[in-house]
Amino acid sequence: MSPRLLPVPDGLVGERVDVALARMTGLSRSRVGELCGRGDVRLGGAALSKSERLPEGAVLEVELPGPRPARPAPTPVEGMGVLFEDEDMIVVDKPAGVAAHPSMGWDGPDVLGALAAMRVRVATSGAAERQGIVSRLDVGTSGAMVVAKGERAYSVLKRAFRERAVDKVYHAVVQGHLDPASGTIDAPIGRHPGREWRMAVVDGGRESVTHYDVVESMPLADLVRVRPETGRTHQIRVHMAAVGHPCAGDGTYGADAALSARTGLERQWLHARELALAHPITGEWMVFRSDYPADLVRALEVLRTTHP
């Protein structure tokens, strides 16, 4: 990051921050929104949200990102397994702490960099830093994730996710006990109005539907099978927090810090357990399953024997 002072031209006075900065810097509005969410756009020392209007005579202080690499750098990732691979697609077992692809503000490992280090060719469709990516998992979420290797596969898989023709099953451990034990959370999700780096249930947000079933009830938490019908950012984490049962270990969305410490969790207890889809070329229905990683197994063992 390199800080710059940017006087606001007269022609942009009264414009939204994201609109004005996009015109002033050449960045996309979404990238400017990310900067605002990180507190990297300031006026008089105060961080600005992307929707604020710029006053006359304003001089913005902006932490501008350096250029992104044209392609992900080959970077081996220890512990990333392969559940399936053919000439059209690869299904990986993504560890926690690994992003799907390079992005602004993330300096850690990513799936595409790991695949490059494994000499796995991926599709060239999509933006340069996320070629082949048809669906993503959060950095802190582990489990099954598919990447397209061919152009036709990319197109077919993107459409399948968009049309909700892919079955996604997650397992989550949530604090407390869900009542009812089976149900559907239908609540729109959008950017948190006060914290743009978070998502929230908000009026006017995008349609978001999550189905759940409790599969095991423990003294302080429930193990839940979750099927997100839609695929919004942080959807399961936001919906569970919205009904008062955040994912264990998820400090971003209100998890109890003391419980996280007792379980040793350093991320949300959320795992992409199963992924089922039609093969993009043959049409064969395929089901992939990912086992719990060691940190989630340890946390489960603690929770099964921990009492209030």
Short mmCIF file of C-alpha atoms in Angstrom, two decimals, residues 16-301:
data_model
loop_
_atom_site.label_atom_id
_atom_site.label_comp_id
_atom_site.label_asym_id
_atom_site.label_seq_id
_atom_site.Cartn_x
_atom_site.Cartn_y
_atom_site.Cartn_z
CA ARG A 16 -20.41 9.16 -3.66
CA VAL A 17 -16.92 8.20 -2.50
CA ASP A 18 -16.84 5.00 -4.57
CA VAL A 19 -18.00 6.76 -7.75
CA ALA A 20 -15.56 9.64 -7.36
CA LEU A 21 -12.53 7.54 -6.44
CA ALA A 22 -13.20 5.11 -9.28
CA ARG A 23 -13.04 8.03 -11.69
CA MET A 24 -10.00 9.57 -10.01
CA THR A 25 -7.90 6.39 -9.76
CA GLY A 26 -9.14 4.04 -12.47
CA LEU A 27 -10.00 1.38 -9.88
CA SER A 28 -13.36 -0.39 -10.11
CA ARG A 29 -16.11 0.70 -7.73
CA SER A 30 -15.98 -2.70 -6.05
CA ARG A 31 -12.25 -2.32 -5.35
CA VAL A 32 -12.84 1.17 -3.97
CA GLY A 33 -15.57 -0.32 -1.78
CA GLU A 34 -13.03 -2.81 -0.43
CA LEU A 35 -10.65 0.03 0.40
CA CYS A 36 -13.42 1.90 2.23
CA GLY A 37 -14.36 -1.24 4.12
CA ARG A 38 -10.76 -1.57 5.32
CA GLY A 39 -10.66 2.06 6.49
CA ASP A 40 -8.10 2.99 3.81
CA VAL A 41 -10.04 6.00 2.51
CA ARG A 42 -9.98 8.94 4.93
CA LEU A 43 -10.97 12.60 5.11
CA GLY A 44 -9.48 14.67 7.91
CA GLY A 45 -8.29 11.48 9.55
CA ALA A 46 -11.78 9.91 9.64
CA ALA A 47 -12.52 6.79 7.60
CA LEU A 48 -15.17 7.21 4.89
CA SER A 49 -17.77 4.70 3.79
CA LYS A 50 -18.22 4.17 0.08
CA SER A 51 -21.69 5.78 0.07
CA GLU A 52 -20.76 9.08 1.72
CA ARG A 53 -20.91 12.24 -0.39
CA LEU A 54 -17.80 14.31 -0.96
CA PRO A 55 -17.79 17.93 0.21
CA GLU A 56 -16.25 20.88 -1.61
CA GLY A 57 -12.52 21.33 -1.05
CA ALA A 58 -12.01 17.80 0.24
CA VAL A 59 -8.56 16.20 0.09
CA LEU A 60 -8.75 12.44 0.46
CA GLU A 61 -6.01 10.33 2.00
CA VAL A 62 -6.08 6.97 0.25
CA GLU A 63 -3.99 3.85 0.80
CA LEU A 64 -3.78 2.66 -2.79
CA PRO A 65 -2.95 -0.99 -3.48
CA GLY A 66 -0.06 -1.98 -5.64
CA PRO A 67 -0.87 -3.72 -8.91
CA ARG A 68 -2.22 -7.24 -8.63
CA PRO A 69 -0.26 -9.97 -10.36
CA ALA A 70 -1.65 -10.87 -13.76
CA ARG A 71 -1.86 -14.49 -12.66
CA PRO A 72 -1.65 -16.22 -9.26
CA ALA A 73 1.92 -16.95 -8.20
CA PRO A 74 2.69 -20.69 -7.83
CA THR A 75 2.67 -21.28 -4.07
CA PRO A 76 2.55 -24.77 -2.55
CA VAL A 77 -0.15 -25.22 0.12
CA GLU A 78 0.46 -27.93 2.69
CA GLY A 79 -2.59 -30.03 3.40
CA MET A 80 -4.62 -29.21 0.30
CA GLY A 81 -5.92 -32.52 -1.03
CA VAL A 82 -7.52 -33.48 -4.34
CA LEU A 83 -10.89 -35.24 -4.18
CA PHE A 84 -11.27 -35.64 -7.97
CA GLU A 85 -9.52 -34.56 -11.14
CA ASP A 86 -9.97 -35.11 -14.85
CA GLU A 87 -9.26 -33.00 -17.92
CA ASP A 88 -12.32 -30.80 -17.31
CA MET A 89 -12.35 -29.99 -13.59
CA ILE A 90 -10.63 -30.52 -10.27
CA VAL A 91 -12.29 -30.78 -6.86
CA VAL A 92 -9.94 -29.80 -4.05
CA ASP A 93 -10.15 -30.27 -0.30
CA LYS A 94 -9.39 -26.71 0.76
CA PRO A 95 -7.79 -26.14 4.16
CA ALA A 96 -8.77 -23.22 6.35
CA GLY A 97 -6.49 -20.20 6.02
CA VAL A 98 -6.41 -20.49 2.23
CA ALA A 99 -8.29 -18.08 -0.06
CA ALA A 100 -9.94 -19.23 -3.27
CA HIS A 101 -7.88 -16.79 -5.35
CA PRO A 102 -5.64 -13.72 -4.91
CA SER A 103 -7.41 -10.56 -3.81
CA MET A 104 -6.64 -7.11 -2.52
CA GLY A 105 -5.65 -7.15 1.13
CA TRP A 106 -4.91 -10.90 1.22
CA ASP A 107 -1.25 -11.89 1.39
CA GLY A 108 -1.72 -15.55 2.30
CA PRO A 109 -1.95 -18.69 0.17
CA ASP A 110 -4.74 -19.33 -2.31
CA VAL A 111 -6.17 -22.29 -4.21
CA LEU A 112 -5.14 -21.06 -7.65
CA GLY A 113 -1.56 -20.50 -6.50
CA ALA A 114 -1.50 -23.99 -5.04
CA LEU A 115 -2.83 -25.48 -8.28
CA ALA A 116 -0.20 -23.56 -10.26
CA ALA A 117 2.48 -25.03 -8.01
CA MET A 118 1.01 -28.48 -8.70
CA ARG A 119 1.20 -27.71 -12.45
CA VAL A 120 -2.56 -28.05 -12.80
CA ARG A 121 -3.89 -26.13 -15.78
CA VAL A 122 -7.09 -24.20 -15.14
CA ALA A 123 -9.52 -22.46 -17.46
CA THR A 124 -8.55 -19.04 -18.76
CA SER A 125 -12.13 -17.73 -18.48
CA GLY A 126 -12.78 -15.10 -15.83
CA ALA A 127 -10.67 -12.24 -14.47
CA ALA A 128 -6.91 -12.88 -14.51
CA GLU A 129 -6.62 -13.34 -10.74
CA ARG A 130 -9.55 -15.80 -10.52
CA GLN A 131 -9.50 -17.77 -13.76
CA GLY A 132 -11.26 -21.10 -13.43
CA ILE A 133 -13.05 -20.15 -10.22
CA VAL A 134 -16.76 -20.99 -10.42
CA SER A 135 -17.59 -20.83 -6.71
CA ARG A 136 -15.65 -19.81 -3.62
CA LEU A 137 -15.21 -20.74 0.02
CA ASP A 138 -14.32 -18.18 2.69
CA VAL A 139 -10.69 -18.14 3.83
CA GLY A 140 -11.73 -19.57 7.19
CA THR A 141 -13.99 -22.27 5.74
CA SER A 142 -12.55 -25.67 4.82
CA GLY A 143 -13.85 -28.38 2.53
CA ALA A 144 -14.79 -29.35 -1.01
CA MET A 145 -14.40 -26.76 -3.76
CA VAL A 146 -14.48 -27.22 -7.55
CA VAL A 147 -12.31 -25.38 -10.10
CA ALA A 148 -12.83 -25.58 -13.87
CA LYS A 149 -9.91 -26.73 -16.01
CA GLY A 150 -11.51 -26.26 -19.43
CA GLU A 151 -13.39 -23.37 -21.00
CA ARG A 152 -16.56 -25.33 -21.69
CA ALA A 153 -16.49 -26.75 -18.16
CA TYR A 154 -16.13 -23.23 -16.78
CA SER A 155 -19.20 -22.01 -18.64
CA VAL A 156 -21.33 -25.02 -17.68
CA LEU A 157 -20.29 -24.99 -14.03
CA LYS A 158 -20.82 -21.23 -13.66
CA ARG A 159 -24.33 -21.66 -15.05
CA ALA A 160 -25.01 -24.61 -12.75
CA PHE A 161 -24.10 -22.59 -9.67
CA ARG A 162 -26.06 -19.59 -10.91
CA GLU A 163 -29.15 -21.72 -11.59
CA ARG A 164 -28.83 -23.52 -8.22
CA ALA A 165 -28.29 -26.88 -9.88
CA VAL A 166 -25.42 -27.76 -7.52
CA ASP A 167 -26.12 -29.37 -4.13
CA LYS A 168 -23.94 -27.90 -1.41
CA VAL A 169 -23.96 -29.39 2.09
CA TYR A 170 -22.05 -27.75 4.91
CA HIS A 171 -21.63 -28.86 8.48
CA ALA A 172 -21.51 -26.13 11.11
CA VAL A 173 -21.26 -26.04 14.87
CA VAL A 174 -23.39 -23.21 16.21
CA GLN A 175 -23.59 -21.87 19.73
CA GLY A 176 -26.65 -22.75 21.78
CA HIS A 177 -29.56 -24.85 20.51
CA LEU A 178 -31.61 -24.12 17.42
CA ASP A 179 -35.37 -24.13 17.86
CA PRO A 180 -36.89 -25.59 15.77
CA ALA A 181 -34.27 -28.25 15.14
CA SER A 182 -35.03 -28.15 11.40
CA GLY A 183 -35.98 -25.09 9.45
CA THR A 184 -35.30 -22.49 6.80
CA ILE A 185 -33.84 -19.02 7.24
CA ASP A 186 -35.10 -16.72 4.50
CA ALA A 187 -33.59 -13.28 5.07
CA PRO A 188 -31.92 -10.86 2.60
CA ILE A 189 -28.19 -10.25 2.97
CA GLY A 190 -26.18 -7.15 2.08
CA ARG A 191 -23.26 -5.09 3.35
CA HIS A 192 -23.44 -4.19 7.03
CA PRO A 193 -24.50 -0.52 7.18
CA GLY A 194 -21.88 0.38 9.78
CA ARG A 195 -19.10 -2.12 9.07
CA GLU A 196 -18.59 -2.59 5.37
CA TRP A 197 -16.17 -5.49 5.81
CA ARG A 198 -19.04 -7.50 7.26
CA MET A 199 -22.30 -8.75 5.81
CA ALA A 200 -25.67 -8.58 7.56
CA VAL A 201 -29.38 -9.24 7.18
CA VAL A 202 -30.61 -5.91 5.81
CA ASP A 203 -33.70 -4.50 4.14
CA GLY A 204 -33.09 -4.37 0.41
CA GLY A 205 -30.37 -7.03 0.53
CA ARG A 206 -30.12 -9.90 -1.93
CA GLU A 207 -32.40 -12.92 -1.57
CA SER A 208 -30.71 -15.46 0.74
CA VAL A 209 -32.16 -18.81 1.78
CA THR A 210 -30.56 -21.35 4.11
CA HIS A 211 -32.00 -24.74 5.12
CA TYR A 212 -30.72 -26.50 8.23
CA ASP A 213 -31.15 -29.65 10.33
CA VAL A 214 -29.58 -30.32 13.72
CA VAL A 215 -27.74 -33.65 13.59
CA GLU A 216 -26.25 -33.63 17.10
CA SER A 217 -27.06 -31.58 20.17
CA MET A 218 -24.24 -31.01 22.67
CA PRO A 219 -24.36 -29.25 26.03
CA LEU A 220 -23.35 -25.84 24.65
CA ALA A 221 -23.77 -26.16 20.90
CA ASP A 222 -25.45 -27.93 17.99
CA LEU A 223 -23.82 -29.70 15.07
CA VAL A 224 -25.93 -28.70 12.08
CA ARG A 225 -26.29 -29.90 8.49
CA VAL A 226 -26.78 -26.82 6.35
CA ARG A 227 -27.89 -26.49 2.73
CA PRO A 228 -27.59 -22.95 1.37
CA GLU A 229 -30.07 -22.53 -1.48
CA THR A 230 -28.40 -19.28 -2.53
CA GLY A 231 -24.70 -18.45 -2.43
CA ARG A 232 -24.22 -15.07 -0.78
CA THR A 233 -20.98 -13.95 0.83
CA HIS A 234 -20.76 -15.32 4.41
CA GLN A 235 -24.36 -16.55 4.04
CA ILE A 236 -24.35 -19.37 6.61
CA ARG A 237 -22.36 -17.33 9.11
CA VAL A 238 -24.67 -14.31 8.75
CA HIS A 239 -27.90 -16.31 8.91
CA MET A 240 -26.85 -18.29 11.98
CA ALA A 241 -25.75 -15.13 13.75
CA ALA A 242 -29.01 -13.43 12.78
CA VAL A 243 -31.07 -16.11 14.60
CA GLY A 244 -28.85 -15.85 17.67
CA HIS A 245 -26.64 -18.89 17.07
CA PRO A 246 -23.32 -17.82 15.50
CA CYS A 247 -20.88 -20.44 14.31
CA ALA A 248 -18.52 -21.44 17.11
CA GLY A 249 -15.21 -19.63 16.77
CA ASP A 250 -16.63 -16.94 14.49
CA GLY A 251 -15.63 -13.75 16.31
CA THR A 252 -16.56 -11.65 13.30
CA TYR A 253 -20.22 -12.54 13.75
CA GLY A 254 -20.50 -12.60 17.52
CA ALA A 255 -19.19 -15.98 18.70
CA ASP A 256 -18.31 -16.21 22.38
CA ALA A 257 -14.57 -15.66 22.84
CA ALA A 258 -14.41 -17.81 25.98
CA LEU A 259 -15.95 -20.79 24.18
CA SER A 260 -13.56 -20.32 21.27
CA ALA A 261 -10.65 -20.39 23.69
CA ARG A 262 -11.92 -23.57 25.37
CA THR A 263 -12.21 -25.37 22.02
CA GLY A 264 -8.99 -23.97 20.59
CA LEU A 265 -10.83 -22.70 17.52
CA GLU A 266 -9.06 -19.96 15.57
CA ARG A 267 -11.73 -19.75 12.87
CA GLN A 268 -15.41 -20.50 12.41
CA TRP A 269 -16.53 -24.12 12.77
CA LEU A 270 -17.82 -24.39 9.22
CA HIS A 271 -16.94 -27.07 6.69
CA ALA A 272 -18.04 -27.71 3.09
CA ARG A 273 -18.88 -31.37 3.72
CA GLU A 274 -20.43 -32.43 0.40
CA LEU A 275 -20.56 -31.10 -3.13
CA ALA A 276 -22.82 -32.78 -5.68
CA LEU A 277 -23.08 -31.74 -9.32
CA ALA A 278 -23.49 -32.94 -12.87
CA HIS A 279 -20.17 -33.39 -14.63
CA PRO A 280 -19.91 -30.37 -16.97
CA ILE A 281 -19.15 -32.50 -20.04
CA THR A 282 -20.58 -35.99 -19.49
CA GLY A 283 -23.57 -34.97 -17.37
CA GLU A 284 -22.85 -37.76 -14.86
CA TRP A 285 -24.11 -36.88 -11.36
CA MET A 286 -21.12 -36.84 -9.00
CA VAL A 287 -20.88 -36.49 -5.23
CA PHE A 288 -17.71 -35.42 -3.42
CA ARG A 289 -17.24 -35.59 0.34
CA SER A 290 -14.65 -33.93 2.55
CA ASP A 291 -13.73 -35.21 6.02
CA TYR A 292 -13.44 -32.85 8.97
CA PRO A 293 -9.93 -31.44 9.43
CA ALA A 294 -8.09 -31.95 12.70
CA ASP A 295 -8.94 -28.59 14.29
CA LEU A 296 -12.69 -29.14 13.85
CA VAL A 297 -12.45 -32.71 15.16
CA ARG A 298 -10.65 -31.49 18.29
CA ALA A 299 -13.24 -28.76 18.87
CA LEU A 300 -16.07 -31.29 18.53
CA GLU A 301 -14.45 -33.57 21.10
#
